[in-house]
Coordinates of C-alpha atoms in Angstrom, one line a residue:
M1 CA -23.7 110.5 -8.7
K2 CA -21.5 113.1 -7.2
K3 CA -19.1 110.5 -6.0
L4 CA -18.9 108.9 -9.4
A5 CA -18.3 112.2 -11.1
I6 CA -15.5 113.2 -8.7
T7 CA -13.9 109.8 -8.9
G8 CA -13.9 109.9 -12.7
L9 CA -12.4 113.4 -12.8
L10 CA -9.6 112.4 -10.6
V11 CA -8.8 109.3 -12.6
L12 CA -8.8 111.5 -15.8
C13 CA -6.5 114.0 -14.3
T14 CA -4.1 111.3 -13.1
G15 CA -4.0 109.7 -16.5
I16 CA -3.3 113.1 -18.2
T17 CA -0.6 113.9 -15.7
F18 CA 1.1 110.5 -16.3
A19 CA 0.8 110.9 -20.0
Q20 CA 2.4 114.4 -19.9
K21 CA 5.2 113.0 -17.8
Q22 CA 5.9 110.3 -20.3
G23 CA 5.6 112.7 -23.3
N24 CA 7.7 115.5 -22.0
E25 CA 10.4 114.8 -19.5
S26 CA 11.3 118.5 -19.1
W27 CA 7.8 119.6 -18.2
E28 CA 8.3 119.2 -14.5
E29 CA 11.3 121.4 -14.6
E30 CA 9.5 124.2 -16.4
N31 CA 6.2 124.1 -14.4
L32 CA 6.9 123.3 -10.9
E33 CA 3.8 125.1 -9.6
L34 CA 0.1 124.5 -10.5
E35 CA -2.3 127.3 -11.4
D36 CA -5.5 127.8 -9.4
T37 CA -8.4 126.0 -11.2
K38 CA -12.2 125.9 -10.3
V39 CA -14.4 123.0 -11.2
V40 CA -18.2 123.4 -11.2
I41 CA -20.6 120.4 -11.1
E42 CA -24.2 121.0 -11.7
K43 CA -27.1 118.6 -11.1
E44 CA -30.1 119.5 -13.1
K45 CA -32.0 116.2 -14.0
E46 CA -34.2 114.3 -11.7
L47 CA -35.4 110.7 -12.2
E48 CA -39.1 110.2 -11.4
L49 CA -41.0 106.8 -11.5
P50 CA -44.7 106.4 -11.9
L51 CA -46.8 105.0 -8.9
A52 CA -47.8 101.3 -9.1
N53 CA -51.3 100.0 -8.4
R54 CA -51.6 97.7 -5.4
P55 CA -54.8 95.6 -5.3
F56 CA -55.7 94.9 -1.7
N57 CA -59.1 93.2 -2.3
K58 CA -59.6 89.9 -4.4
I59 CA -62.5 89.6 -6.7
P60 CA -65.0 87.0 -5.2
P61 CA -66.0 83.9 -7.3
Q62 CA -69.3 84.1 -9.1
P63 CA -72.1 81.7 -7.8
V64 CA -72.8 78.7 -10.0
S65 CA -76.4 78.0 -10.9
Q66 CA -77.7 74.3 -10.4
E67 CA -80.8 74.8 -12.5
G68 CA -81.2 72.2 -15.3
V69 CA -78.5 69.8 -14.0
E70 CA -79.8 66.2 -13.5
D71 CA -78.3 63.5 -11.2
L72 CA -76.0 61.1 -13.2
Q73 CA -76.6 57.4 -12.8
Y74 CA -73.5 55.0 -13.0
E75 CA -73.6 51.3 -13.7
V76 CA -70.5 49.1 -13.5
Q77 CA -70.6 46.1 -15.9
R78 CA -68.2 43.2 -15.4
I79 CA -66.6 42.0 -18.6
P80 CA -65.5 38.4 -18.4
F81 CA -61.9 37.7 -19.6
Q82 CA -60.4 34.3 -20.3
G83 CA -57.0 34.2 -21.9
K84 CA -54.7 31.4 -22.9
I85 CA -52.8 29.6 -20.2
L86 CA -49.3 31.0 -20.0
E87 CA -46.7 28.4 -20.3
P88 CA -43.4 30.0 -20.0
R89 CA -40.5 28.1 -21.4
V90 CA -37.5 28.5 -19.2
R91 CA -34.2 27.4 -20.5
V92 CA -31.9 26.3 -17.8
L93 CA -28.4 27.1 -18.4
K94 CA -26.2 24.1 -17.8
I95 CA -22.5 23.8 -17.3
K96 CA -20.9 21.9 -20.0
E97 CA -20.1 18.5 -18.7
E98 CA -16.5 17.6 -18.7
S99 CA -15.5 14.5 -20.6
P100 CA -14.8 11.7 -18.1
V101 CA -11.2 11.0 -17.6
E102 CA -10.5 7.7 -19.3
P103 CA -8.8 5.5 -16.7
Y104 CA -5.6 3.7 -17.7
R105 CA -6.8 0.4 -19.2
N106 CA -3.5 -1.4 -19.3
H107 CA -0.8 -2.0 -16.6
V108 CA 2.5 -3.9 -16.9
K109 CA 5.2 -4.5 -14.4
G110 CA 8.3 -6.6 -14.3
G111 CA 11.7 -7.0 -12.6
L112 CA 14.9 -9.0 -12.3
G113 CA 16.6 -10.5 -9.2
N114 CA 19.2 -12.8 -7.9
Y115 CA 18.9 -16.6 -8.3
A116 CA 18.4 -15.7 -12.0
T117 CA 14.9 -14.5 -11.2
A118 CA 12.6 -12.9 -13.9
Y119 CA 9.2 -11.5 -13.3
F120 CA 6.5 -10.0 -15.6
E121 CA 2.8 -9.4 -15.2
G122 CA 0.4 -7.5 -17.4
F123 CA -3.2 -6.5 -17.3
F124 CA -5.0 -5.4 -20.4
N125 CA -8.6 -4.2 -20.7
S126 CA -10.9 -2.9 -23.4
K127 CA -12.2 0.7 -23.6
R128 CA -15.1 1.7 -21.4
H129 CA -18.4 0.6 -22.9
P130 CA -21.9 0.5 -21.3
D131 CA -22.7 -2.9 -22.7
Y132 CA -19.6 -5.0 -22.3
Q133 CA -16.1 -5.3 -20.8
L134 CA -13.1 -7.4 -21.9
G135 CA -9.9 -8.1 -20.2
A136 CA -6.7 -10.3 -20.3
R137 CA -3.9 -11.1 -17.9
V138 CA -0.5 -12.7 -18.4
R139 CA 2.1 -13.4 -15.7
H140 CA 5.5 -15.1 -15.4
L141 CA 7.8 -15.7 -12.4
S142 CA 10.8 -18.0 -12.6
S143 CA 14.1 -18.6 -10.8
G144 CA 16.8 -20.4 -12.7
R145 CA 18.7 -21.4 -9.6
G146 CA 17.7 -22.5 -6.1
P147 CA 19.1 -23.4 -2.7
V148 CA 20.2 -26.9 -3.7
D149 CA 22.4 -27.8 -6.8
R150 CA 21.6 -24.5 -8.6
N151 CA 19.2 -25.3 -11.4
N152 CA 18.1 -28.6 -9.8
S153 CA 16.0 -26.5 -7.5
A154 CA 14.7 -24.0 -10.0
T155 CA 11.0 -23.0 -10.2
A156 CA 8.8 -21.4 -12.8
S157 CA 5.2 -20.3 -12.9
S158 CA 3.3 -18.9 -15.9
G159 CA -0.3 -18.2 -16.8
V160 CA -2.7 -16.4 -19.1
G161 CA -6.3 -15.6 -18.6
L162 CA -9.2 -14.0 -20.5
E163 CA -12.4 -12.6 -19.1
G164 CA -15.5 -10.8 -20.4
K165 CA -18.7 -9.3 -19.1
F166 CA -21.9 -8.4 -20.9
F167 CA -24.5 -6.1 -19.3
T168 CA -28.2 -5.9 -19.7
R169 CA -30.9 -4.1 -17.7
E170 CA -31.9 -7.4 -16.0
A171 CA -28.7 -9.4 -15.7
V172 CA -24.9 -9.5 -16.0
F173 CA -23.3 -12.3 -18.0
D174 CA -19.6 -13.1 -17.5
G175 CA -17.1 -15.7 -18.7
T176 CA -13.5 -16.7 -18.0
A177 CA -10.9 -18.9 -19.6
A178 CA -7.4 -19.5 -18.0
Y179 CA -4.3 -21.6 -18.4
S180 CA -1.4 -21.9 -16.0
R181 CA 1.8 -24.0 -15.9
D182 CA 4.0 -24.6 -12.8
R183 CA 7.3 -26.3 -12.9
H184 CA 9.1 -27.7 -9.8
Y185 CA 11.9 -30.1 -9.0
F186 CA 12.2 -32.8 -6.3
Y187 CA 15.4 -31.4 -4.8
G188 CA 14.8 -32.8 -1.2
Y189 CA 17.5 -35.5 -1.7
D190 CA 20.8 -35.9 0.1
P191 CA 23.2 -33.1 -1.1
A192 CA 25.9 -35.7 -1.4
L193 CA 23.8 -37.5 -4.1
E194 CA 24.6 -36.7 -7.7
I195 CA 21.6 -36.4 -10.1
E196 CA 22.5 -37.5 -13.6
D197 CA 19.2 -37.0 -15.3
R198 CA 17.6 -33.6 -14.2
D199 CA 14.3 -34.5 -16.0
S200 CA 13.9 -37.4 -13.6
I201 CA 13.2 -35.1 -10.7
R202 CA 11.1 -32.6 -12.6
Q203 CA 7.4 -32.1 -11.9
V204 CA 5.1 -30.0 -14.2
F205 CA 1.4 -29.1 -13.5
N206 CA -0.9 -27.8 -16.3
F207 CA -4.2 -26.4 -15.2
Y208 CA -7.0 -25.4 -17.6
E209 CA -10.2 -23.7 -16.5
V210 CA -13.3 -22.3 -18.2
S211 CA -16.4 -20.9 -16.5
A212 CA -19.5 -18.8 -17.2
G213 CA -21.9 -17.0 -14.8
I214 CA -25.1 -14.9 -14.6
G215 CA -26.2 -12.5 -11.9
R216 CA -29.0 -10.1 -11.2
N217 CA -28.3 -6.5 -12.3
Q218 CA -30.9 -4.8 -10.2
P219 CA -29.5 -4.1 -6.7
D220 CA -32.7 -2.5 -5.5
S221 CA -34.7 -5.7 -6.2
R222 CA -35.9 -7.8 -3.3
F223 CA -34.8 -11.0 -5.1
T224 CA -31.2 -11.5 -6.2
Y225 CA -29.3 -14.4 -7.7
N226 CA -25.9 -15.4 -8.8
G227 CA -25.1 -18.6 -10.6
R228 CA -21.9 -20.1 -12.1
V229 CA -20.9 -23.2 -14.0
G230 CA -17.3 -24.3 -14.7
F231 CA -15.0 -27.0 -15.9
S232 CA -11.4 -27.5 -15.0
M233 CA -8.6 -30.0 -15.7
L234 CA -5.3 -30.7 -14.0
D235 CA -2.5 -32.9 -15.4
N236 CA 1.1 -33.4 -14.4
Q237 CA 4.4 -34.8 -15.6
Y238 CA 3.5 -38.3 -14.7
D239 CA 0.2 -38.5 -16.6
A240 CA -2.0 -38.0 -13.6
R241 CA -5.2 -36.1 -14.4
E242 CA -8.2 -34.7 -12.5
N243 CA -11.3 -33.4 -14.3
S244 CA -13.8 -31.4 -12.3
F245 CA -17.2 -29.9 -13.0
N246 CA -18.7 -27.2 -10.7
F247 CA -22.1 -25.6 -10.4
N248 CA -22.9 -22.9 -7.8
L249 CA -26.1 -21.0 -7.2
H250 CA -26.7 -18.3 -4.6
T251 CA -30.2 -16.8 -4.1
A252 CA -31.5 -14.2 -1.6
Y253 CA -34.9 -12.7 -0.9
E254 CA -35.6 -9.7 1.3
I255 CA -38.9 -10.5 3.1
N256 CA -38.9 -7.2 4.9
D257 CA -36.5 -4.7 6.4
E258 CA -35.6 -7.1 9.2
V259 CA -35.8 -10.5 7.7
D260 CA -33.8 -12.0 4.7
A261 CA -33.9 -15.5 3.4
M262 CA -31.0 -17.1 1.4
L263 CA -30.3 -20.4 -0.3
D264 CA -26.9 -21.6 -1.4
S265 CA -26.3 -24.8 -3.3
D266 CA -23.3 -26.2 -5.2
L267 CA -22.6 -29.4 -7.1
W268 CA -19.1 -30.8 -7.7
L269 CA -18.2 -33.8 -9.9
S270 CA -14.7 -35.1 -10.2
D271 CA -12.9 -37.9 -12.1
K272 CA -9.3 -38.6 -11.0
E273 CA -7.1 -40.7 -13.2
D274 CA -3.8 -41.7 -11.5
V275 CA -2.7 -45.1 -10.2
G276 CA -6.4 -45.9 -10.3
D277 CA -9.5 -44.2 -11.5
I278 CA -11.8 -42.6 -8.9
S279 CA -15.1 -40.8 -9.5
R280 CA -16.2 -38.4 -6.7
Y281 CA -19.2 -36.1 -6.3
L282 CA -20.4 -33.7 -3.6
F283 CA -23.7 -31.8 -3.3
R284 CA -24.3 -29.1 -0.7
L285 CA -27.5 -27.3 0.2
S286 CA -27.6 -24.5 2.7
P287 CA -30.8 -22.5 3.6
V288 CA -30.3 -19.6 6.0
V289 CA -32.7 -17.0 7.5
K290 CA -31.2 -13.7 8.8
F291 CA -33.3 -11.6 11.1
K292 CA -33.0 -8.9 13.8
V293 CA -34.1 -9.9 17.3
Q294 CA -33.5 -6.5 18.9
D295 CA -32.0 -3.3 17.8
A296 CA -28.5 -4.6 18.6
L297 CA -28.9 -8.3 18.2
F298 CA -28.8 -10.0 14.8
V299 CA -29.1 -13.8 14.2
H300 CA -28.8 -16.0 11.2
A301 CA -30.1 -19.6 11.5
G302 CA -30.1 -22.5 9.1
F303 CA -28.4 -25.8 8.4
K304 CA -26.2 -27.5 5.8
A305 CA -27.0 -30.7 4.1
V306 CA -24.1 -32.4 2.3
Y307 CA -24.2 -35.5 0.2
E308 CA -20.9 -37.1 -1.0
N309 CA -19.5 -40.5 -2.0
D310 CA -15.9 -40.3 -0.6
T311 CA -14.5 -43.8 -0.5
I312 CA -12.7 -43.6 2.8
E313 CA -13.7 -46.4 5.0
N314 CA -15.7 -44.5 7.7
A315 CA -17.2 -41.8 5.5
D316 CA -21.0 -41.3 5.6
Q317 CA -22.9 -40.3 2.5
L318 CA -25.3 -37.7 4.0
H319 CA -24.2 -35.1 6.6
L320 CA -26.3 -32.6 8.4
F321 CA -24.6 -29.6 10.2
P322 CA -26.1 -26.7 12.1
N323 CA -25.4 -23.2 10.9
L324 CA -26.1 -20.7 13.7
Q325 CA -24.5 -17.4 14.4
A326 CA -25.4 -14.4 16.5
T327 CA -23.9 -10.9 16.4
Y328 CA -24.5 -8.4 19.3
Y329 CA -23.5 -4.7 19.0
L330 CA -22.4 -3.7 22.5
T331 CA -21.8 -0.2 21.1
P332 CA -21.5 1.0 17.5
D333 CA -17.7 0.3 17.7
F334 CA -17.8 -2.9 19.7
I335 CA -19.2 -6.2 18.4
A336 CA -19.4 -9.6 20.0
Y337 CA -20.3 -12.7 18.1
A338 CA -20.6 -16.5 18.6
G339 CA -21.5 -19.3 16.2
I340 CA -21.7 -23.1 15.8
G341 CA -21.5 -24.9 12.6
G342 CA -19.9 -27.6 10.5
D343 CA -19.2 -28.6 6.9
V344 CA -17.4 -31.0 4.5
E345 CA -14.1 -29.4 3.5
K346 CA -13.5 -30.4 -0.1
R347 CA -10.0 -31.6 -0.9
T348 CA -8.8 -32.1 -4.5
L349 CA -5.5 -32.9 -6.2
R350 CA -5.4 -29.3 -7.3
S351 CA -5.8 -27.9 -3.7
L352 CA -3.1 -30.3 -2.4
T353 CA -0.5 -29.5 -5.1
N354 CA -1.1 -25.8 -4.5
E355 CA -0.2 -26.4 -0.8
N356 CA 2.6 -28.8 -1.4
P357 CA 3.9 -29.3 -5.0
W358 CA 6.2 -32.2 -4.0
V359 CA 3.5 -34.8 -3.4
K360 CA 4.0 -38.4 -4.8
Q361 CA 2.2 -40.1 -7.6
G362 CA -1.0 -41.9 -6.8
L363 CA -1.8 -39.7 -3.8
P364 CA -5.0 -40.7 -1.9
V365 CA -7.3 -37.7 -1.8
F366 CA -10.4 -37.6 0.5
H367 CA -12.5 -34.8 2.0
T368 CA -12.2 -33.6 5.6
I369 CA -15.4 -33.6 7.6
N370 CA -15.7 -30.8 10.1
T371 CA -18.4 -32.3 12.3
F372 CA -18.5 -29.5 14.9
D373 CA -17.1 -26.0 15.0
L374 CA -17.7 -23.5 17.8
S375 CA -16.3 -20.0 17.5
A376 CA -16.7 -16.7 19.4
G377 CA -14.9 -13.4 19.5
V378 CA -15.0 -9.6 20.0
R379 CA -13.9 -7.0 17.5
G380 CA -14.0 -3.2 17.7
K381 CA -12.4 0.1 17.3
L382 CA -10.7 2.5 19.7
L383 CA -10.1 6.3 19.2
N384 CA -11.0 5.8 15.5
R385 CA -7.5 4.6 14.8
V386 CA -6.9 1.4 16.7
G387 CA -8.9 -1.7 15.8
F388 CA -8.8 -5.1 17.5
H389 CA -10.1 -8.6 17.0
T390 CA -9.7 -11.5 19.4
G391 CA -11.4 -14.8 19.7
F392 CA -11.2 -18.6 19.6
S393 CA -12.5 -21.6 17.7
L394 CA -12.9 -25.2 18.7
G395 CA -13.5 -27.9 16.1
A396 CA -13.9 -31.6 15.7
Y397 CA -12.8 -33.3 12.5
K398 CA -13.0 -36.6 10.8
N399 CA -10.5 -37.8 8.2
P400 CA -8.0 -34.9 8.4
G401 CA -4.9 -35.5 6.2
F402 CA -1.3 -34.7 7.0
F403 CA 1.9 -34.6 4.9
V404 CA 4.7 -37.0 5.7
N405 CA 7.8 -38.0 3.8
S406 CA 6.9 -41.0 1.7
E407 CA 8.2 -44.5 2.6
E408 CA 9.2 -45.3 -1.0
D409 CA 11.0 -41.9 -1.7
S410 CA 11.7 -39.4 1.1
T411 CA 11.9 -36.6 -1.5
R412 CA 8.2 -36.9 -2.1
F413 CA 5.2 -36.6 0.3
D414 CA 2.4 -38.9 1.1
L415 CA -0.9 -38.1 2.9
V416 CA -1.8 -40.0 6.1
Y417 CA -5.3 -39.7 7.6
E418 CA -6.6 -39.7 11.1
T419 CA -9.5 -42.1 11.1
D420 CA -10.7 -41.2 14.6
N421 CA -11.9 -37.7 15.6
M422 CA -9.3 -34.9 15.9
T423 CA -9.9 -31.7 17.8
R424 CA -8.2 -28.4 17.1
F425 CA -8.2 -25.4 19.3
N426 CA -7.2 -22.0 17.9
Y427 CA -6.9 -18.7 19.8
F428 CA -6.0 -15.5 18.0
G429 CA -5.5 -11.8 18.6
E430 CA -5.1 -9.0 16.1
V431 CA -4.4 -5.3 16.5
T432 CA -4.5 -2.7 13.7
Y433 CA -3.4 0.9 13.8
S434 CA -4.3 3.2 10.9
A435 CA -3.5 6.9 10.3
G436 CA -5.4 7.3 7.1
E437 CA -3.5 6.6 3.9
T438 CA -0.2 7.6 5.5
F439 CA 0.6 4.8 7.9
R440 CA -1.0 1.4 8.7
T441 CA 0.3 -1.5 10.7
T442 CA -1.3 -4.9 11.7
L443 CA -0.1 -7.4 14.2
R444 CA -1.7 -10.8 14.6
G445 CA -0.8 -13.9 16.5
D446 CA -2.4 -17.5 16.4
Y447 CA -1.9 -20.4 18.7
Y448 CA -3.0 -23.9 17.7
A449 CA -3.4 -27.1 19.8
Y450 CA -4.2 -30.5 18.2
S451 CA -5.5 -33.7 19.8
V452 CA -4.7 -36.6 17.4
D453 CA -5.1 -40.2 18.7
N454 CA -3.9 -42.6 16.1
L455 CA -1.2 -40.5 14.3
G456 CA 0.3 -39.0 17.5
E457 CA 1.0 -35.6 15.9
A458 CA -0.5 -33.2 13.5
W459 CA 2.4 -33.6 11.1
H460 CA 3.7 -30.4 9.3
R461 CA 1.1 -28.3 11.1
P462 CA 2.5 -25.3 13.1
T463 CA 1.5 -24.7 16.7
Y464 CA 2.0 -20.9 16.6
R465 CA 2.0 -18.3 13.9
F466 CA 2.9 -14.6 14.1
N467 CA 2.5 -12.0 11.4
W468 CA 3.4 -8.2 11.3
L469 CA 2.7 -5.9 8.4
G470 CA 3.6 -2.2 8.2
R471 CA 3.0 0.3 5.4
Y472 CA 4.1 4.0 5.3
N473 CA 3.3 6.5 2.5
L474 CA 5.8 9.3 2.5
F475 CA 4.5 12.5 0.8
E476 CA 2.4 10.4 -1.6
K477 CA 5.7 9.7 -3.4
I478 CA 7.5 6.9 -1.7
I479 CA 5.8 3.8 -0.2
F480 CA 7.6 1.6 2.4
Q481 CA 6.2 -1.8 3.3
A482 CA 7.6 -4.5 5.6
D483 CA 6.3 -8.0 6.4
L484 CA 7.5 -10.3 9.1
N485 CA 6.3 -14.0 9.5
L486 CA 7.2 -16.3 12.3
L487 CA 6.1 -19.9 12.3
G488 CA 7.1 -22.7 14.7
G489 CA 6.3 -25.9 16.5
I490 CA 6.3 -28.0 13.2
N491 CA 6.8 -31.7 13.8
T492 CA 7.6 -34.0 10.9
L493 CA 7.7 -37.7 10.2
N494 CA 9.8 -39.6 7.6
L495 CA 8.2 -43.0 6.9
A496 CA 11.4 -44.2 5.1
N497 CA 13.3 -44.4 8.4
E498 CA 10.5 -43.8 10.9
T499 CA 12.3 -40.7 12.2
R500 CA 10.6 -37.7 13.8
E501 CA 12.0 -34.2 13.7
E502 CA 10.8 -30.8 14.8
L503 CA 11.8 -28.1 12.2
D504 CA 13.6 -25.0 13.3
P505 CA 11.4 -21.9 13.8
I506 CA 10.8 -19.9 10.6
A507 CA 11.5 -16.2 10.6
D508 CA 11.0 -14.5 7.2
L509 CA 11.3 -10.7 7.0
S510 CA 10.5 -9.0 3.7
F511 CA 10.8 -5.3 2.7
R512 CA 9.5 -3.4 -0.3
T513 CA 10.0 0.2 -1.4
E514 CA 8.1 1.8 -4.3
Y515 CA 8.9 5.2 -5.8
I516 CA 6.0 6.9 -7.7
F517 CA 7.3 9.0 -10.6
S518 CA 3.8 9.8 -11.8
D519 CA 0.3 8.3 -12.1
Q520 CA 1.7 6.0 -14.8
A521 CA 5.2 5.1 -13.8
T522 CA 6.7 3.6 -10.6
A523 CA 9.9 1.8 -9.7
F524 CA 10.3 -0.7 -6.9
I525 CA 12.8 -2.8 -5.0
R526 CA 11.9 -6.0 -3.1
L527 CA 13.9 -7.7 -0.4
N528 CA 12.7 -11.2 0.6
N529 CA 14.0 -13.4 3.4
I530 CA 16.3 -10.6 4.7
I531 CA 17.4 -12.6 7.7
G532 CA 18.8 -15.0 5.1
G533 CA 18.0 -18.3 6.7
E534 CA 17.3 -21.2 4.3
Y535 CA 14.6 -22.5 6.6
E536 CA 12.4 -25.6 5.8
R537 CA 8.6 -25.4 5.7
Y538 CA 8.5 -29.0 4.5
R539 CA 11.2 -31.5 5.6
N540 CA 14.2 -31.7 3.3
Y541 CA 13.1 -28.7 1.3
P542 CA 15.0 -25.5 2.3
V543 CA 13.9 -22.3 0.7
R544 CA 16.0 -19.7 -1.0
G545 CA 18.0 -17.3 1.2
F546 CA 18.3 -13.6 0.8
Q547 CA 16.5 -12.4 -2.4
V548 CA 16.5 -9.0 -4.0
M549 CA 14.6 -7.8 -7.1
L550 CA 14.6 -4.5 -8.9
G551 CA 11.6 -3.6 -11.2
A552 CA 9.2 -1.0 -12.5
S553 CA 5.6 -0.7 -13.5
Y554 CA 3.8 1.4 -16.1
S555 CA 0.1 2.1 -16.9
F556 CA -1.2 3.3 -20.2

């Protein structure tokens, strides 16, 4: 308290002094000396606080009396509870399914080239439907000029086709209808000869075809089937006609996981109207059982029974052939196989004109009987990129037919038949390299040897064949494709003058480039027969030389 009083007094004096100085500036000059002053501080009051009580001893608890208190008895009773079964309804959130992208249903492509060549092809299909599918196709390829006398060696091929499918839970029904027209000219005459009437050397083939089929639509079923019935008709410029009826049925039954049984049958009826009328038929029945002998050995065993009425002199009516083949997996990537079989190779006027359109009128057509055919080979894969396939076949044949220049007109071809047995040996080798979708190339070579007794040679049949195919996809934008074919050892016979001639080796190199603008539009350039040689595949009939075509395609 003393300190507080002294401090306060000093502060008061200081404030007064400062105030006086501010109020009267001349005060310091008049009173330079302080007078003596005495300050007396008295302390008279004392603060006294009362004494507080401090309890040191706690009050002890009072005793509780137990008198009159009885023991309590407890009984727990179970109450049964049965509620309703809880069935929570959980709603699963689903991502909204995106609408499937409708594929392009229609595709057209066309081009123009030298030799007055025009090309067009179109595919048209109906919208996607779970119950049916419809489609149509049109095509045209023509060249107004050829290697001999310009339009005297022109060619043209056109066609249109319709197809449809109807789906049910049990089966798939389908039907087709098609028409094609091919036009050729007999231009294998002497170039010094002048043709006055161009229509006299023209040949036109009209081909009509309708068919219907039914197949099982349950792939998980043990029993499957596929049947088809069809009718076709071929006629030409010279009123030749061939009507054919076909019926085919394939059935298969899975006995267990290791054994399958199959039965194939087909019936063919034909009526050929040419120089004379010939009715022909062929019925084939082929039961086969496939089974696993060991983990790596698979065998299918059966036979073929063929009944036919070919009118060639030494043809039998009933033929039985073995049908045996074994496949052995040396490793998952290496497979060895061997087989023995035989069959009747059906030959028709349609198949012959597809092979050689310059055949003569009244051509004799007979089946070829493959009495014995032995084959073996090995195929596999190396480093997941290189595939190979090599093997051989040895066959014996009755009534094989060969093209020769006709005795009446050397511009047209006749068929001569080997009445005795002919043997044919073929050895082949194939190598394939694939780098995904970017690059792929295939190289294959075949060697043929024939033993023909009566005819002396296998006329117009090559003794060697070589093929190379390469395809490169650059950045999924530009596609390059090249194809090389070599063919040689072809001997020919001209019955008009009994001359024999070996044709020059054939070397045909083709190249194609396709530029992809989008998923819908592309442009292409095709180069055919780049080497430019007008080689002959059939005697007196040179082919066109270097050919180029520019074109484009579009999908919508």
